[in-house]
Amino acid sequence: MDLIVARNRADLLAARREGTVALVPTMGALHEGHRSLIRQARVRSDQVVVSIFVNPLQFGPSEDFSRYPRTFDDDLDVCRDEGVDVVFHPGVDDMYPPGRQVSVSAGEMGRVVEGASRPGHFDGVLTVVLKLFNLVRPDLAVFGQKDAQQLALIRRMVADLDVPVEILGAPTVRESDGLALSSRNRYLSDDDRKVALGLSRALRAGAAQLTPDKIRTAAHEVLAQAGPRLELDYLALVDPATFTDVSESYHGMAVLAVAARVGSTRLIDNVTVTLNPS
């Protein structure tokens, strides 16, 4: 079947077929990481819906909403290549009709780590994701592990609000040099990109250690080597269920997360580590 582009709720309803539906929510500017999400959705469902919507609620007043890359025609080509059935591409007024008052609160987990640097960001993320779930009515939805805190919060929302959607997390896709794929990578100059590699190098250095203090120390040493052009926002070692800092005695899986600005571009990355294995 030909790819269907649904631009409003009526189009989306008309495009729905019988069978299992998988949703891949995106803000567009699709890359190989998005392709990997679509492929996971494809093998798990009868119909794949990709949403392309740059969500204004998750951008702060000084962030890059107007600058965020919008490459809709190229995104459609990606979706056709990957066998997507429906692209949902609503306008802002379609998603947020005039007079809207109710939003989703991300709670305490939405105010730490990335949420501390971007107040209100995760409220905006959860609000749009819940709206997409209600509009598309998927059986499952696929999100990338690169946005680990977002993935954890979506799982928390689904559990807390009894949303009947299975959440799948897909591994981070990286370039051959280790840089995590991101739509914002296109903003990086060649020199910026070399500096940005300090993020993945720091995560690898930290992941090679076994205790919290050694992990943090090793990662910070690599970040310092990247020089002043890498402006660190945070390096955090956290419990993957709550995103609170782990203690030195913590055992089990944890997330080592980093955010930094290179030039005018803010990047995030993370890896999963095992602490104090027995």
PDB file of C-alpha atoms in Angstrom:
ATOM      1  CA  MET A   1       0.000   0.000   0.000  1.00  0.00           C
ATOM      2  CA  ASP A   2       1.056   3.601  -0.614  1.00  0.00           C
ATOM      3  CA  LEU A   3       2.200   5.693   2.329  1.00  0.00           C
ATOM      4  CA  ILE A   4      -0.706   7.658   3.820  1.00  0.00           C
ATOM      5  CA  VAL A   5      -0.042  11.149   5.180  1.00  0.00           C
ATOM      6  CA  ALA A   6      -2.610  12.074   7.834  1.00  0.00           C
ATOM      7  CA  ARG A   7      -2.613  15.766   8.736  1.00  0.00           C
ATOM      8  CA  ASN A   8      -5.502  15.824  11.192  1.00  0.00           C
ATOM      9  CA  ARG A   9      -7.589  13.596  13.433  1.00  0.00           C
ATOM     10  CA  ALA A  10     -10.097  12.700  10.722  1.00  0.00           C
ATOM     11  CA  ASP A  11      -7.336  11.608   8.317  1.00  0.00           C
ATOM     12  CA  LEU A  12      -5.757   9.526  11.055  1.00  0.00           C
ATOM     13  CA  LEU A  13      -9.004   7.783  11.911  1.00  0.00           C
ATOM     14  CA  ALA A  14      -9.661   6.984   8.239  1.00  0.00           C
ATOM     15  CA  ALA A  15      -6.166   5.504   7.835  1.00  0.00           C
ATOM     16  CA  ARG A  16      -6.439   3.024  10.688  1.00  0.00           C
ATOM     17  CA  ARG A  17      -6.683  -0.667   9.716  1.00  0.00           C
ATOM     18  CA  GLU A  18      -7.467  -3.826  11.616  1.00  0.00           C
ATOM     19  CA  GLY A  19      -4.599  -5.522  13.414  1.00  0.00           C
ATOM     20  CA  THR A  20      -1.751  -4.513  15.689  1.00  0.00           C
ATOM     21  CA  VAL A  21      -0.656  -0.873  15.459  1.00  0.00           C
ATOM     22  CA  ALA A  22       2.817   0.386  16.406  1.00  0.00           C
ATOM     23  CA  LEU A  23       3.610   4.073  16.885  1.00  0.00           C
ATOM     24  CA  VAL A  24       7.031   5.677  16.460  1.00  0.00           C
ATOM     25  CA  PRO A  25       6.774   9.259  17.781  1.00  0.00           C
ATOM     26  CA  THR A  26       9.344  11.653  16.261  1.00  0.00           C
ATOM     27  CA  MET A  27       9.986  15.332  15.690  1.00  0.00           C
ATOM     28  CA  GLY A  28      11.212  14.618  12.176  1.00  0.00           C
ATOM     29  CA  ALA A  29      14.712  15.153  10.727  1.00  0.00           C
ATOM     30  CA  LEU A  30      14.827  11.370  10.560  1.00  0.00           C
ATOM     31  CA  HIS A  31      18.151   9.504  10.602  1.00  0.00           C
ATOM     32  CA  GLU A  32      19.417   5.944  11.011  1.00  0.00           C
ATOM     33  CA  GLY A  33      18.414   5.927  14.654  1.00  0.00           C
ATOM     34  CA  HIS A  34      14.816   6.571  13.672  1.00  0.00           C
ATOM     35  CA  ARG A  35      15.078   3.879  11.016  1.00  0.00           C
ATOM     36  CA  SER A  36      16.041   1.403  13.730  1.00  0.00           C
ATOM     37  CA  LEU A  37      12.912   2.327  15.711  1.00  0.00           C
ATOM     38  CA  ILE A  38      10.719   1.895  12.642  1.00  0.00           C
ATOM     39  CA  ARG A  39      12.245  -1.517  11.936  1.00  0.00           C
ATOM     40  CA  GLN A  40      11.473  -2.689  15.467  1.00  0.00           C
ATOM     41  CA  ALA A  41       7.915  -1.464  15.047  1.00  0.00           C
ATOM     42  CA  ARG A  42       7.600  -3.163  11.666  1.00  0.00           C
ATOM     43  CA  VAL A  43       8.413  -6.645  12.968  1.00  0.00           C
ATOM     44  CA  ARG A  44       6.012  -6.286  15.891  1.00  0.00           C
ATOM     45  CA  SER A  45       2.907  -4.935  14.163  1.00  0.00           C
ATOM     46  CA  ASP A  46       0.524  -5.035  11.234  1.00  0.00           C
ATOM     47  CA  GLN A  47       0.517  -1.252  10.802  1.00  0.00           C
ATOM     48  CA  VAL A  48       3.282   1.251  11.562  1.00  0.00           C
ATOM     49  CA  VAL A  49       2.427   4.878  12.263  1.00  0.00           C
ATOM     50  CA  VAL A  50       5.224   7.460  12.465  1.00  0.00           C
ATOM     51  CA  SER A  51       4.282  10.828  13.940  1.00  0.00           C
ATOM     52  CA  ILE A  52       6.249  13.882  12.816  1.00  0.00           C
ATOM     53  CA  PHE A  53       5.507  16.850  15.042  1.00  0.00           C
ATOM     54  CA  VAL A  54       7.899  19.418  16.481  1.00  0.00           C
ATOM     55  CA  ASN A  55       6.290  19.830  19.885  1.00  0.00           C
ATOM     56  CA  PRO A  56       6.449  23.429  21.175  1.00  0.00           C
ATOM     57  CA  LEU A  57       5.573  22.397  24.736  1.00  0.00           C
ATOM     58  CA  GLN A  58       8.924  20.683  25.273  1.00  0.00           C
ATOM     59  CA  PHE A  59      11.054  23.681  24.285  1.00  0.00           C
ATOM     60  CA  GLY A  60      11.983  26.379  26.759  1.00  0.00           C
ATOM     61  CA  PRO A  61      11.900  30.097  25.845  1.00  0.00           C
ATOM     62  CA  SER A  62      15.639  30.175  25.090  1.00  0.00           C
ATOM     63  CA  GLU A  63      15.762  26.837  23.245  1.00  0.00           C
ATOM     64  CA  ASP A  64      15.830  26.004  19.561  1.00  0.00           C
ATOM     65  CA  PHE A  65      12.172  25.432  18.614  1.00  0.00           C
ATOM     66  CA  SER A  66      12.271  27.756  15.612  1.00  0.00           C
ATOM     67  CA  ARG A  67      15.693  26.446  14.579  1.00  0.00           C
ATOM     68  CA  TYR A  68      14.907  22.749  15.010  1.00  0.00           C
ATOM     69  CA  PRO A  69      15.423  21.016  11.620  1.00  0.00           C
ATOM     70  CA  ARG A  70      12.288  20.435   9.584  1.00  0.00           C
ATOM     71  CA  THR A  71      12.919  18.111   6.627  1.00  0.00           C
ATOM     72  CA  PHE A  72       9.465  16.734   5.895  1.00  0.00           C
ATOM     73  CA  ASP A  73       9.972  15.654   2.271  1.00  0.00           C
ATOM     74  CA  ASP A  74      13.161  13.790   3.160  1.00  0.00           C
ATOM     75  CA  ASP A  75      11.387  12.257   6.162  1.00  0.00           C
ATOM     76  CA  LEU A  76       8.657  10.903   3.885  1.00  0.00           C
ATOM     77  CA  ASP A  77      11.319   9.249   1.727  1.00  0.00           C
ATOM     78  CA  VAL A  78      12.732   7.542   4.831  1.00  0.00           C
ATOM     79  CA  CYS A  79       9.274   6.337   5.821  1.00  0.00           C
ATOM     80  CA  ARG A  80       8.608   4.964   2.343  1.00  0.00           C
ATOM     81  CA  ASP A  81      11.957   3.159   2.369  1.00  0.00           C
ATOM     82  CA  GLU A  82      11.122   1.551   5.713  1.00  0.00           C
ATOM     83  CA  GLY A  83       7.591   0.467   4.804  1.00  0.00           C
ATOM     84  CA  VAL A  84       5.747   2.849   7.118  1.00  0.00           C
ATOM     85  CA  ASP A  85       1.989   2.733   6.591  1.00  0.00           C
ATOM     86  CA  VAL A  86       0.926   6.125   7.981  1.00  0.00           C
ATOM     87  CA  VAL A  87       2.725   9.377   8.738  1.00  0.00           C
ATOM     88  CA  PHE A  88       0.793  11.558  11.179  1.00  0.00           C
ATOM     89  CA  HIS A  89       1.869  15.166  10.603  1.00  0.00           C
ATOM     90  CA  PRO A  90      -0.501  17.498  12.452  1.00  0.00           C
ATOM     91  CA  GLY A  91      -0.207  21.235  12.862  1.00  0.00           C
ATOM     92  CA  VAL A  92       0.168  22.882  16.239  1.00  0.00           C
ATOM     93  CA  ASP A  93      -3.509  23.918  16.262  1.00  0.00           C
ATOM     94  CA  ASP A  94      -4.548  20.330  15.518  1.00  0.00           C
ATOM     95  CA  MET A  95      -2.590  19.039  18.512  1.00  0.00           C
ATOM     96  CA  TYR A  96      -3.337  21.937  20.860  1.00  0.00           C
ATOM     97  CA  PRO A  97      -6.731  23.503  20.111  1.00  0.00           C
ATOM     98  CA  PRO A  98      -7.372  27.008  21.481  1.00  0.00           C
ATOM     99  CA  GLY A  99      -8.342  27.046  25.131  1.00  0.00           C
ATOM    100  CA  ARG A 100      -6.274  24.021  26.128  1.00  0.00           C
ATOM    101  CA  GLN A 101      -5.618  24.020  29.880  1.00  0.00           C
ATOM    102  CA  VAL A 102      -4.764  20.487  31.031  1.00  0.00           C
ATOM    103  CA  SER A 103      -1.240  19.049  30.771  1.00  0.00           C
ATOM    104  CA  VAL A 104       0.575  16.039  32.183  1.00  0.00           C
ATOM    105  CA  SER A 105       2.964  16.576  35.092  1.00  0.00           C
ATOM    106  CA  ALA A 106       6.158  14.542  34.987  1.00  0.00           C
ATOM    107  CA  GLY A 107       6.432  14.673  38.782  1.00  0.00           C
ATOM    108  CA  GLU A 108       9.676  14.578  40.718  1.00  0.00           C
ATOM    109  CA  MET A 109      11.504  12.416  38.164  1.00  0.00           C
ATOM    110  CA  GLY A 110      10.800  15.101  35.583  1.00  0.00           C
ATOM    111  CA  ARG A 111      12.602  17.730  37.660  1.00  0.00           C
ATOM    112  CA  VAL A 112      15.995  16.046  38.053  1.00  0.00           C
ATOM    113  CA  VAL A 113      18.993  15.520  35.722  1.00  0.00           C
ATOM    114  CA  GLU A 114      17.766  16.657  32.269  1.00  0.00           C
ATOM    115  CA  GLY A 115      14.624  18.061  33.867  1.00  0.00           C
ATOM    116  CA  ALA A 116      16.689  20.265  36.179  1.00  0.00           C
ATOM    117  CA  SER A 117      18.413  21.813  33.167  1.00  0.00           C
ATOM    118  CA  ARG A 118      15.201  22.120  31.151  1.00  0.00           C
ATOM    119  CA  PRO A 119      12.339  22.973  33.542  1.00  0.00           C
ATOM    120  CA  GLY A 120       8.980  21.861  32.189  1.00  0.00           C
ATOM    121  CA  HIS A 121      10.536  19.903  29.330  1.00  0.00           C
ATOM    122  CA  PHE A 122       9.230  16.522  30.406  1.00  0.00           C
ATOM    123  CA  ASP A 123       5.761  17.885  31.162  1.00  0.00           C
ATOM    124  CA  GLY A 124       5.649  18.871  27.492  1.00  0.00           C
ATOM    125  CA  VAL A 125       7.001  15.501  26.367  1.00  0.00           C
ATOM    126  CA  LEU A 126       4.487  13.485  28.376  1.00  0.00           C
ATOM    127  CA  THR A 127       1.602  15.705  27.332  1.00  0.00           C
ATOM    128  CA  VAL A 128       2.275  15.231  23.626  1.00  0.00           C
ATOM    129  CA  VAL A 129       2.993  11.510  23.993  1.00  0.00           C
ATOM    130  CA  LEU A 130      -0.258  10.904  25.852  1.00  0.00           C
ATOM    131  CA  LYS A 131      -2.145  12.865  23.207  1.00  0.00           C
ATOM    132  CA  LEU A 132      -0.506  10.801  20.468  1.00  0.00           C
ATOM    133  CA  PHE A 133      -1.439   7.606  22.289  1.00  0.00           C
ATOM    134  CA  ASN A 134      -5.050   8.753  22.518  1.00  0.00           C
ATOM    135  CA  LEU A 135      -5.177   9.810  18.867  1.00  0.00           C
ATOM    136  CA  VAL A 136      -3.330   6.876  17.267  1.00  0.00           C
ATOM    137  CA  ARG A 137      -4.497   4.234  19.786  1.00  0.00           C
ATOM    138  CA  PRO A 138      -1.406   2.051  19.260  1.00  0.00           C
ATOM    139  CA  ASP A 139      -0.853  -1.342  20.815  1.00  0.00           C
ATOM    140  CA  LEU A 140       2.841  -0.560  21.233  1.00  0.00           C
ATOM    141  CA  ALA A 141       5.193   2.392  20.851  1.00  0.00           C
ATOM    142  CA  VAL A 142       8.945   2.462  20.238  1.00  0.00           C
ATOM    143  CA  PHE A 143      11.357   5.001  21.764  1.00  0.00           C
ATOM    144  CA  GLY A 144      15.143   5.293  21.692  1.00  0.00           C
ATOM    145  CA  GLN A 145      17.353   4.601  24.685  1.00  0.00           C
ATOM    146  CA  LYS A 146      19.421   7.692  23.818  1.00  0.00           C
ATOM    147  CA  ASP A 147      16.684   9.679  25.568  1.00  0.00           C
ATOM    148  CA  ALA A 148      16.874   7.426  28.619  1.00  0.00           C
ATOM    149  CA  GLN A 149      15.105   9.717  31.075  1.00  0.00           C
ATOM    150  CA  GLN A 150      12.310  10.342  28.577  1.00  0.00           C
ATOM    151  CA  LEU A 151      11.892   6.583  28.100  1.00  0.00           C
ATOM    152  CA  ALA A 152      11.788   6.004  31.866  1.00  0.00           C
ATOM    153  CA  LEU A 153       9.186   8.740  32.328  1.00  0.00           C
ATOM    154  CA  ILE A 154       6.984   7.425  29.538  1.00  0.00           C
ATOM    155  CA  ARG A 155       7.067   3.993  31.150  1.00  0.00           C
ATOM    156  CA  ARG A 156       6.176   5.616  34.480  1.00  0.00           C
ATOM    157  CA  MET A 157       3.279   7.515  32.917  1.00  0.00           C
ATOM    158  CA  VAL A 158       1.926   4.380  31.243  1.00  0.00           C
ATOM    159  CA  ALA A 159       2.075   2.504  34.541  1.00  0.00           C
ATOM    160  CA  ASP A 160       0.675   5.311  36.699  1.00  0.00           C
ATOM    161  CA  LEU A 161      -2.177   6.270  34.361  1.00  0.00           C
ATOM    162  CA  ASP A 162      -3.035   2.725  33.184  1.00  0.00           C
ATOM    163  CA  VAL A 163      -2.375   3.542  29.539  1.00  0.00           C
ATOM    164  CA  PRO A 164      -2.837   0.325  27.487  1.00  0.00           C
ATOM    165  CA  VAL A 165       0.298   0.719  25.356  1.00  0.00           C
ATOM    166  CA  GLU A 166       3.386  -1.519  25.444  1.00  0.00           C
ATOM    167  CA  ILE A 167       6.581   0.559  25.515  1.00  0.00           C
ATOM    168  CA  LEU A 168       9.645  -0.752  23.689  1.00  0.00           C
ATOM    169  CA  GLY A 169      13.106   0.755  24.154  1.00  0.00           C
ATOM    170  CA  ALA A 170      15.555   0.550  21.249  1.00  0.00           C
ATOM    171  CA  PRO A 171      19.354   0.728  21.626  1.00  0.00           C
ATOM    172  CA  THR A 172      21.171   3.956  20.826  1.00  0.00           C
ATOM    173  CA  VAL A 173      22.508   4.026  17.266  1.00  0.00           C
ATOM    174  CA  ARG A 174      25.965   5.531  16.870  1.00  0.00           C
ATOM    175  CA  GLU A 175      28.237   6.669  14.072  1.00  0.00           C
ATOM    176  CA  SER A 176      31.343   4.563  13.483  1.00  0.00           C
ATOM    177  CA  ASP A 177      33.342   7.013  15.641  1.00  0.00           C
ATOM    178  CA  GLY A 178      30.935   6.595  18.580  1.00  0.00           C
ATOM    179  CA  LEU A 179      28.906   9.805  18.296  1.00  0.00           C
ATOM    180  CA  ALA A 180      25.273   9.101  19.141  1.00  0.00           C
ATOM    181  CA  LEU A 181      22.964   9.899  16.247  1.00  0.00           C
ATOM    182  CA  SER A 182      20.845  12.990  16.794  1.00  0.00           C
ATOM    183  CA  SER A 183      18.867  15.314  14.561  1.00  0.00           C
ATOM    184  CA  ARG A 184      20.911  18.143  16.090  1.00  0.00           C
ATOM    185  CA  ASN A 185      24.224  16.670  14.862  1.00  0.00           C
ATOM    186  CA  ARG A 186      23.675  18.473  11.555  1.00  0.00           C
ATOM    187  CA  TYR A 187      24.396  21.730  13.394  1.00  0.00           C
ATOM    188  CA  LEU A 188      27.947  20.616  14.245  1.00  0.00           C
ATOM    189  CA  SER A 189      30.894  21.898  12.241  1.00  0.00           C
ATOM    190  CA  ASP A 190      33.749  19.483  11.572  1.00  0.00           C
ATOM    191  CA  ASP A 191      35.664  20.938  14.519  1.00  0.00           C
ATOM    192  CA  ASP A 192      32.578  20.842  16.736  1.00  0.00           C
ATOM    193  CA  ARG A 193      32.083  17.199  15.895  1.00  0.00           C
ATOM    194  CA  LYS A 194      35.611  16.320  17.030  1.00  0.00           C
ATOM    195  CA  VAL A 195      34.930  18.028  20.356  1.00  0.00           C
ATOM    196  CA  ALA A 196      31.539  16.290  20.674  1.00  0.00           C
ATOM    197  CA  LEU A 197      33.227  12.892  20.536  1.00  0.00           C
ATOM    198  CA  GLY A 198      34.386  13.615  24.084  1.00  0.00           C
ATOM    199  CA  LEU A 199      30.882  12.677  25.268  1.00  0.00           C
ATOM    200  CA  SER A 200      30.934   9.096  24.034  1.00  0.00           C
ATOM    201  CA  ARG A 201      34.587   8.689  25.039  1.00  0.00           C
ATOM    202  CA  ALA A 202      33.753   9.829  28.568  1.00  0.00           C
ATOM    203  CA  LEU A 203      30.859   7.377  28.790  1.00  0.00           C
ATOM    204  CA  ARG A 204      33.045   4.506  27.608  1.00  0.00           C
ATOM    205  CA  ALA A 205      35.725   5.419  30.142  1.00  0.00           C
ATOM    206  CA  GLY A 206      33.176   5.510  32.930  1.00  0.00           C
ATOM    207  CA  ALA A 207      31.532   2.252  31.871  1.00  0.00           C
ATOM    208  CA  ALA A 208      34.883   0.473  32.135  1.00  0.00           C
ATOM    209  CA  GLN A 209      34.849   1.049  35.911  1.00  0.00           C
ATOM    210  CA  LEU A 210      32.804  -0.837  38.505  1.00  0.00           C
ATOM    211  CA  THR A 211      32.088   1.555  41.382  1.00  0.00           C
ATOM    212  CA  PRO A 212      30.236   4.890  41.329  1.00  0.00           C
ATOM    213  CA  ASP A 213      33.157   7.069  42.402  1.00  0.00           C
ATOM    214  CA  LYS A 214      35.536   5.511  39.866  1.00  0.00           C
ATOM    215  CA  ILE A 215      32.935   5.777  37.099  1.00  0.00           C
ATOM    216  CA  ARG A 216      32.338   9.464  37.754  1.00  0.00           C
ATOM    217  CA  THR A 217      36.063  10.205  38.089  1.00  0.00           C
ATOM    218  CA  ALA A 218      37.012   8.422  34.860  1.00  0.00           C
ATOM    219  CA  ALA A 219      34.257  10.126  32.885  1.00  0.00           C
ATOM    220  CA  HIS A 220      35.067  13.596  34.248  1.00  0.00           C
ATOM    221  CA  GLU A 221      38.761  13.149  33.375  1.00  0.00           C
ATOM    222  CA  VAL A 222      37.904  12.474  29.733  1.00  0.00           C
ATOM    223  CA  LEU A 223      35.461  15.382  29.585  1.00  0.00           C
ATOM    224  CA  ALA A 224      38.158  17.710  30.946  1.00  0.00           C
ATOM    225  CA  GLN A 225      40.508  16.586  28.154  1.00  0.00           C
ATOM    226  CA  ALA A 226      37.981  17.798  25.564  1.00  0.00           C
ATOM    227  CA  GLY A 227      38.806  21.366  26.545  1.00  0.00           C
ATOM    228  CA  PRO A 228      36.719  24.490  27.104  1.00  0.00           C
ATOM    229  CA  ARG A 229      34.782  24.202  23.843  1.00  0.00           C
ATOM    230  CA  LEU A 230      32.831  21.364  25.455  1.00  0.00           C
ATOM    231  CA  GLU A 231      30.632  23.121  28.025  1.00  0.00           C
ATOM    232  CA  LEU A 232      29.425  20.454  30.442  1.00  0.00           C
ATOM    233  CA  ASP A 233      25.866  20.750  31.686  1.00  0.00           C
ATOM    234  CA  TYR A 234      25.821  17.593  33.813  1.00  0.00           C
ATOM    235  CA  LEU A 235      27.290  14.162  34.270  1.00  0.00           C
ATOM    236  CA  ALA A 236      24.984  11.969  36.342  1.00  0.00           C
ATOM    237  CA  LEU A 237      25.045   8.366  37.509  1.00  0.00           C
ATOM    238  CA  VAL A 238      21.492   7.410  38.377  1.00  0.00           C
ATOM    239  CA  ASP A 239      19.045   4.662  39.200  1.00  0.00           C
ATOM    240  CA  PRO A 240      17.291   3.850  35.891  1.00  0.00           C
ATOM    241  CA  ALA A 241      13.878   3.624  37.570  1.00  0.00           C
ATOM    242  CA  THR A 242      13.955   6.977  39.393  1.00  0.00           C
ATOM    243  CA  PHE A 243      16.877   8.962  37.926  1.00  0.00           C
ATOM    244  CA  THR A 244      18.119   9.754  41.425  1.00  0.00           C
ATOM    245  CA  ASP A 245      21.864   9.654  42.096  1.00  0.00           C
ATOM    246  CA  VAL A 246      23.214   6.283  43.193  1.00  0.00           C
ATOM    247  CA  SER A 247      25.277   5.799  46.325  1.00  0.00           C
ATOM    248  CA  GLU A 248      28.713   4.177  46.518  1.00  0.00           C
ATOM    249  CA  SER A 249      27.110   0.993  47.875  1.00  0.00           C
ATOM    250  CA  TYR A 250      24.555   0.706  45.039  1.00  0.00           C
ATOM    251  CA  HIS A 251      24.488  -2.650  43.235  1.00  0.00           C
ATOM    252  CA  GLY A 252      23.066  -3.439  39.819  1.00  0.00           C
ATOM    253  CA  MET A 253      22.261  -1.521  36.660  1.00  0.00           C
ATOM    254  CA  ALA A 254      22.572   2.261  36.492  1.00  0.00           C
ATOM    255  CA  VAL A 255      22.519   4.944  33.803  1.00  0.00           C
ATOM    256  CA  LEU A 256      25.532   7.176  33.218  1.00  0.00           C
ATOM    257  CA  ALA A 257      24.131  10.255  31.479  1.00  0.00           C
ATOM    258  CA  VAL A 258      25.818  13.359  30.124  1.00  0.00           C
ATOM    259  CA  ALA A 259      24.718  16.626  28.533  1.00  0.00           C
ATOM    260  CA  ALA A 260      26.961  19.324  27.123  1.00  0.00           C
ATOM    261  CA  ARG A 261      26.977  22.192  24.680  1.00  0.00           C
ATOM    262  CA  VAL A 262      29.396  22.245  21.757  1.00  0.00           C
ATOM    263  CA  GLY A 263      29.251  25.602  20.054  1.00  0.00           C
ATOM    264  CA  SER A 264      25.556  26.454  19.872  1.00  0.00           C
ATOM    265  CA  THR A 265      24.431  22.806  19.902  1.00  0.00           C
ATOM    266  CA  ARG A 266      23.322  20.973  23.029  1.00  0.00           C
ATOM    267  CA  LEU A 267      23.861  17.194  22.972  1.00  0.00           C
ATOM    268  CA  ILE A 268      22.918  14.364  25.326  1.00  0.00           C
ATOM    269  CA  ASP A 269      24.110  10.778  25.570  1.00  0.00           C
ATOM    270  CA  ASN A 270      24.087   7.893  28.035  1.00  0.00           C
ATOM    271  CA  VAL A 271      25.168   4.306  28.628  1.00  0.00           C
ATOM    272  CA  THR A 272      23.993   1.584  30.972  1.00  0.00           C
ATOM    273  CA  VAL A 273      26.582   0.393  33.506  1.00  0.00           C
ATOM    274  CA  THR A 274      26.731  -2.410  36.076  1.00  0.00           C
ATOM    275  CA  LEU A 275      27.819  -1.303  39.554  1.00  0.00           C
ATOM    276  CA  ASN A 276      29.523  -3.392  42.235  1.00  0.00           C
ATOM    277  CA  PRO A 277      28.932  -6.772  40.566  1.00  0.00           C
ATOM    278  CA  SER A 278      29.189  -9.663  42.994  1.00  0.00           C
TER     279      SER A 278
END
